[in-house]
Short mmCIF file of C-alpha atoms in Angstrom, two decimals:
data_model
loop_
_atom_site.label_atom_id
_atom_site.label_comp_id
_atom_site.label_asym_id
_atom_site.label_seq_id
_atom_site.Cartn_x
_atom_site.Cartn_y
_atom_site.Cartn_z
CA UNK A 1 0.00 0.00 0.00
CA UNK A 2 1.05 3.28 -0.22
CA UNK A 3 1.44 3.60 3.74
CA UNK A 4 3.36 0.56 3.57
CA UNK A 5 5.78 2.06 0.95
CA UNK A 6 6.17 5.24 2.72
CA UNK A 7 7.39 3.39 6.27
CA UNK A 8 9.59 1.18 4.54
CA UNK A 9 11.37 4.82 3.20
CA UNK A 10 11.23 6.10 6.54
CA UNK A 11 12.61 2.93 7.66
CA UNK A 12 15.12 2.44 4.90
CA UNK A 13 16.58 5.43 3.75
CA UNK A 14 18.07 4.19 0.51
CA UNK A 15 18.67 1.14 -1.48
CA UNK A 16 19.16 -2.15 1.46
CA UNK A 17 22.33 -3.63 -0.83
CA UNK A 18 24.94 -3.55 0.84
CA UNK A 19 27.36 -0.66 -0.59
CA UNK A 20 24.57 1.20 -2.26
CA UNK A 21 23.28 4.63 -1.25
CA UNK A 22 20.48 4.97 -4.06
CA UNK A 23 18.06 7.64 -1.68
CA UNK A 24 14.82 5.71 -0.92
CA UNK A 25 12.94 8.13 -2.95
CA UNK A 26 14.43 6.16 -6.60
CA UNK A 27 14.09 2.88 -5.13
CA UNK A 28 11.68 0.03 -5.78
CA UNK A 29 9.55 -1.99 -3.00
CA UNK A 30 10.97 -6.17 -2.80
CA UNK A 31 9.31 -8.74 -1.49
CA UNK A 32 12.46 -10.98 0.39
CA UNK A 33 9.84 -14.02 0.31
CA UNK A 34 7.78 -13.65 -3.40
CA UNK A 35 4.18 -12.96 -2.57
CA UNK A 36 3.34 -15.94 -5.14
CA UNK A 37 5.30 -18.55 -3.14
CA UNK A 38 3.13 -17.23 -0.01
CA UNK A 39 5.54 -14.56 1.00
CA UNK A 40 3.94 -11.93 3.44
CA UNK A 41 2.85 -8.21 2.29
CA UNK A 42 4.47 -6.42 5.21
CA UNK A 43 6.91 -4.42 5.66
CA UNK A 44 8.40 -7.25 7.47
CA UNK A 45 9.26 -9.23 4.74
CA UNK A 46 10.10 -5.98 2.03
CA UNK A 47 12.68 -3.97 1.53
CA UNK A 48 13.69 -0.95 -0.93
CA UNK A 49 16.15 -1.57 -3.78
CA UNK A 50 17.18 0.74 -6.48
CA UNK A 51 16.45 -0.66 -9.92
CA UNK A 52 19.74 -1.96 -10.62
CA UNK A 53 19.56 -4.46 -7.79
CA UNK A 54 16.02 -5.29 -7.78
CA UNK A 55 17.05 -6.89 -11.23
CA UNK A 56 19.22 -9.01 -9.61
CA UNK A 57 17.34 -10.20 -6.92
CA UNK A 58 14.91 -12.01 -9.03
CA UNK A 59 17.81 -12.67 -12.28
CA UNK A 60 18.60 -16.68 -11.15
CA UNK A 61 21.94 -15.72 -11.82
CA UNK A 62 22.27 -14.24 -8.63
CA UNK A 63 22.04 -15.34 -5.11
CA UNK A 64 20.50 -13.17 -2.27
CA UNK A 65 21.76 -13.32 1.30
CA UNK A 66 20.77 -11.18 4.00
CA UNK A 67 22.84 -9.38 6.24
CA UNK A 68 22.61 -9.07 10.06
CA UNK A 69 21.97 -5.36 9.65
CA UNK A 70 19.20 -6.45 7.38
CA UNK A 71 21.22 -5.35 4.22
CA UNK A 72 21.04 -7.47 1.08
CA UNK A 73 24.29 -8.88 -0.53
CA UNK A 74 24.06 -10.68 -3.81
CA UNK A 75 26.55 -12.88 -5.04
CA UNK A 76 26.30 -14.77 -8.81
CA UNK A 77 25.95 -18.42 -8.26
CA UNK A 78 28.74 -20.23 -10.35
#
C-alpha cells in the first residue's frame, strides 16, 4: 500500500544492498519471500532496492543473502 511504501522509506533510507546509497525516494519496494510462493505483504518481509539491484534479486543468476543489519548482498551463483 502506499502507507506501507512510505514506512519502509522512513525505515530504509536508501537502497538495502549492501554498498549502495540509491536515496529511498528512486528505489523500488521487494518482497524478500515472493508474494506468489506465499511470502507476506508487510513491511516485514520488504525492503527498498534501487532498480539496478532489484534486477538481480529475481535474475537466477544471482544469489541473495541477507545481512545481520538487514542489508542485502548478492553474489552470482557459479
Amino acid at each position: 500500500s502506499p502507507g506501507q511504501r512510505i514506512a519502509m522509506g522512513v525505515r530504509d533510507e536508501r537502497c538495502r544492498t549492501h554498498g549502495c546509497d540509491i536515496p529511498a525516494a528512486w528505489c523500488e519496494a521487494h518482497h524478500l519471500e515472493p508474494w506468489g510462493k506465499q511470502g507476506k505483504t508487510d513491511i516485514e518481509d520488504g525492503v527498498l532496492l534501487c532498480n539496478w539491484h532489484h534486477h538481480r534479486a529475481h535474475d537466477p543468476a544471482y544469489e541473495t543473502s541477507r545481512m545481520p543489519n538487514g542489508d542485502v548482498r548478492f553474489s552470482r551463483r557459479t
